[in-house]
Amino acid sequence: MLENRALEIVIVALVVLVLFGAKRLPDSARALGRSLRILKAETRALHDEPPADPTEPAAPDTSAAADPATPLRSAVPEGPVAQHADTPREKPAHTT
């Protein structure tokens, strides 16, 4: 059973070597290591964060949409809007 596993590892290593090449393999491994370190640090930070207390009230919404006294501005402009005139382009004279 162990010999089959070793053969699979060798085959995968050869495929990776052929795909990436000997020159790019160290850089790829280094980048993968950095990515794994960052991922590990972020997951550790998530676990270390204290959970939010559900009994605490949420912070009040201070946006303009939450205040009924503030009128909302329309997305449509009130005044006239300049239009782009589609004028047909002149065809260049064909010279032979």
PDB file of C-alpha atoms in Angstrom:
ATOM      1  CA  MET A   1       0.000   0.000   0.000  1.00  0.00           C
ATOM      2  CA  LEU A   2       2.847   2.390   0.811  1.00  0.00           C
ATOM      3  CA  GLU A   3       4.581   1.700  -2.508  1.00  0.00           C
ATOM      4  CA  ASN A   4       1.475   2.805  -4.429  1.00  0.00           C
ATOM      5  CA  ARG A   5       1.355   6.032  -2.463  1.00  0.00           C
ATOM      6  CA  ALA A   6       5.040   6.761  -3.132  1.00  0.00           C
ATOM      7  CA  LEU A   7       4.553   6.147  -6.856  1.00  0.00           C
ATOM      8  CA  GLU A   8       1.623   8.593  -6.908  1.00  0.00           C
ATOM      9  CA  ILE A   9       3.724  11.268  -5.194  1.00  0.00           C
ATOM     10  CA  VAL A  10       6.547  10.800  -7.712  1.00  0.00           C
ATOM     11  CA  ILE A  11       4.132  11.071 -10.643  1.00  0.00           C
ATOM     12  CA  VAL A  12       2.552  14.246  -9.242  1.00  0.00           C
ATOM     13  CA  ALA A  13       6.010  15.753  -8.647  1.00  0.00           C
ATOM     14  CA  LEU A  14       7.031  15.010 -12.249  1.00  0.00           C
ATOM     15  CA  VAL A  15       3.831  16.552 -13.617  1.00  0.00           C
ATOM     16  CA  VAL A  16       4.381  19.703 -11.527  1.00  0.00           C
ATOM     17  CA  LEU A  17       8.001  19.889 -12.699  1.00  0.00           C
ATOM     18  CA  VAL A  18       6.935  19.599 -16.338  1.00  0.00           C
ATOM     19  CA  LEU A  19       4.150  22.177 -15.975  1.00  0.00           C
ATOM     20  CA  PHE A  20       6.091  24.850 -14.107  1.00  0.00           C
ATOM     21  CA  GLY A  21       9.636  24.116 -15.210  1.00  0.00           C
ATOM     22  CA  ALA A  22      12.734  23.987 -13.045  1.00  0.00           C
ATOM     23  CA  LYS A  23      13.281  27.770 -13.131  1.00  0.00           C
ATOM     24  CA  ARG A  24       9.806  28.820 -11.978  1.00  0.00           C
ATOM     25  CA  LEU A  25       9.291  26.058  -9.420  1.00  0.00           C
ATOM     26  CA  PRO A  26      11.153  27.741  -6.492  1.00  0.00           C
ATOM     27  CA  ASP A  27       9.315  31.036  -7.051  1.00  0.00           C
ATOM     28  CA  SER A  28       5.976  29.239  -7.223  1.00  0.00           C
ATOM     29  CA  ALA A  29       6.700  27.317  -4.022  1.00  0.00           C
ATOM     30  CA  ARG A  30       7.752  30.526  -2.266  1.00  0.00           C
ATOM     31  CA  ALA A  31       4.562  32.315  -3.347  1.00  0.00           C
ATOM     32  CA  LEU A  32       2.451  29.356  -2.215  1.00  0.00           C
ATOM     33  CA  GLY A  33       4.175  29.395   1.186  1.00  0.00           C
ATOM     34  CA  ARG A  34       3.517  33.120   1.607  1.00  0.00           C
ATOM     35  CA  SER A  35      -0.131  32.656   0.680  1.00  0.00           C
ATOM     36  CA  LEU A  36      -0.545  29.835   3.183  1.00  0.00           C
ATOM     37  CA  ARG A  37       1.102  31.928   5.913  1.00  0.00           C
ATOM     38  CA  ILE A  38      -1.269  34.836   5.216  1.00  0.00           C
ATOM     39  CA  LEU A  39      -4.271  32.506   5.198  1.00  0.00           C
ATOM     40  CA  LYS A  40      -3.196  30.957   8.492  1.00  0.00           C
ATOM     41  CA  ALA A  41      -2.720  34.394  10.100  1.00  0.00           C
ATOM     42  CA  GLU A  42      -6.139  35.586   8.923  1.00  0.00           C
ATOM     43  CA  THR A  43      -7.946  32.488  10.197  1.00  0.00           C
ATOM     44  CA  ARG A  44      -6.133  32.801  13.520  1.00  0.00           C
ATOM     45  CA  ALA A  45      -7.228  36.457  13.732  1.00  0.00           C
ATOM     46  CA  LEU A  46     -10.834  35.420  13.104  1.00  0.00           C
ATOM     47  CA  HIS A  47     -10.699  32.869  15.914  1.00  0.00           C
ATOM     48  CA  ASP A  48      -9.052  35.336  18.314  1.00  0.00           C
ATOM     49  CA  GLU A  49     -11.686  38.031  17.683  1.00  0.00           C
ATOM     50  CA  PRO A  50     -14.323  38.191  20.423  1.00  0.00           C
ATOM     51  CA  PRO A  51     -17.803  37.428  19.118  1.00  0.00           C
ATOM     52  CA  ALA A  52     -20.288  40.283  18.936  1.00  0.00           C
ATOM     53  CA  ASP A  53     -22.708  40.375  21.868  1.00  0.00           C
ATOM     54  CA  PRO A  54     -26.230  39.879  20.451  1.00  0.00           C
ATOM     55  CA  THR A  55     -27.808  41.668  23.443  1.00  0.00           C
ATOM     56  CA  GLU A  56     -26.011  44.946  22.616  1.00  0.00           C
ATOM     57  CA  PRO A  57     -28.063  47.305  20.458  1.00  0.00           C
ATOM     58  CA  ALA A  58     -26.637  48.008  17.045  1.00  0.00           C
ATOM     59  CA  ALA A  59     -25.159  51.419  16.333  1.00  0.00           C
ATOM     60  CA  PRO A  60     -27.850  53.851  15.152  1.00  0.00           C
ATOM     61  CA  ASP A  61     -27.979  54.518  11.428  1.00  0.00           C
ATOM     62  CA  THR A  62     -26.858  58.095  10.831  1.00  0.00           C
ATOM     63  CA  SER A  63     -27.218  58.124   7.059  1.00  0.00           C
ATOM     64  CA  ALA A  64     -29.475  60.632   5.318  1.00  0.00           C
ATOM     65  CA  ALA A  65     -31.839  57.858   4.208  1.00  0.00           C
ATOM     66  CA  ALA A  66     -32.637  57.045   7.842  1.00  0.00           C
ATOM     67  CA  ASP A  67     -33.631  60.649   8.623  1.00  0.00           C
ATOM     68  CA  PRO A  68     -37.200  61.278   7.341  1.00  0.00           C
ATOM     69  CA  ALA A  69     -36.793  65.066   7.689  1.00  0.00           C
ATOM     70  CA  THR A  70     -34.073  65.130   5.032  1.00  0.00           C
ATOM     71  CA  PRO A  71     -35.564  64.964   1.523  1.00  0.00           C
ATOM     72  CA  LEU A  72     -33.897  62.569  -0.850  1.00  0.00           C
ATOM     73  CA  ARG A  73     -32.453  64.012  -4.030  1.00  0.00           C
ATOM     74  CA  SER A  74     -33.678  62.590  -7.286  1.00  0.00           C
ATOM     75  CA  ALA A  75     -31.251  60.901  -9.627  1.00  0.00           C
ATOM     76  CA  VAL A  76     -32.935  62.623 -12.572  1.00  0.00           C
ATOM     77  CA  PRO A  77     -31.558  66.128 -13.245  1.00  0.00           C
ATOM     78  CA  GLU A  78     -34.045  68.995 -12.986  1.00  0.00           C
ATOM     79  CA  GLY A  79     -32.760  71.182 -15.822  1.00  0.00           C
ATOM     80  CA  PRO A  80     -32.134  70.506 -19.508  1.00  0.00           C
ATOM     81  CA  VAL A  81     -29.432  68.036 -20.385  1.00  0.00           C
ATOM     82  CA  ALA A  82     -27.083  68.469 -23.347  1.00  0.00           C
ATOM     83  CA  GLN A  83     -27.612  65.800 -25.967  1.00  0.00           C
ATOM     84  CA  HIS A  84     -24.924  64.379 -28.219  1.00  0.00           C
ATOM     85  CA  ALA A  85     -25.882  65.138 -31.798  1.00  0.00           C
ATOM     86  CA  ASP A  86     -25.498  62.142 -34.056  1.00  0.00           C
ATOM     87  CA  THR A  87     -24.446  63.721 -37.306  1.00  0.00           C
ATOM     88  CA  PRO A  88     -23.566  61.416 -40.160  1.00  0.00           C
ATOM     89  CA  ARG A  89     -19.901  61.481 -41.005  1.00  0.00           C
ATOM     90  CA  GLU A  90     -18.864  62.443 -44.469  1.00  0.00           C
ATOM     91  CA  LYS A  91     -17.425  59.633 -46.493  1.00  0.00           C
ATOM     92  CA  PRO A  92     -13.905  60.313 -47.716  1.00  0.00           C
ATOM     93  CA  ALA A  93     -13.567  60.760 -51.437  1.00  0.00           C
ATOM     94  CA  HIS A  94     -12.320  57.612 -53.088  1.00  0.00           C
ATOM     95  CA  THR A  95      -9.262  58.256 -55.196  1.00  0.00           C
ATOM     96  CA  THR A  96      -7.636  55.717 -57.433  1.00  0.00           C
TER      97      THR A  96
END
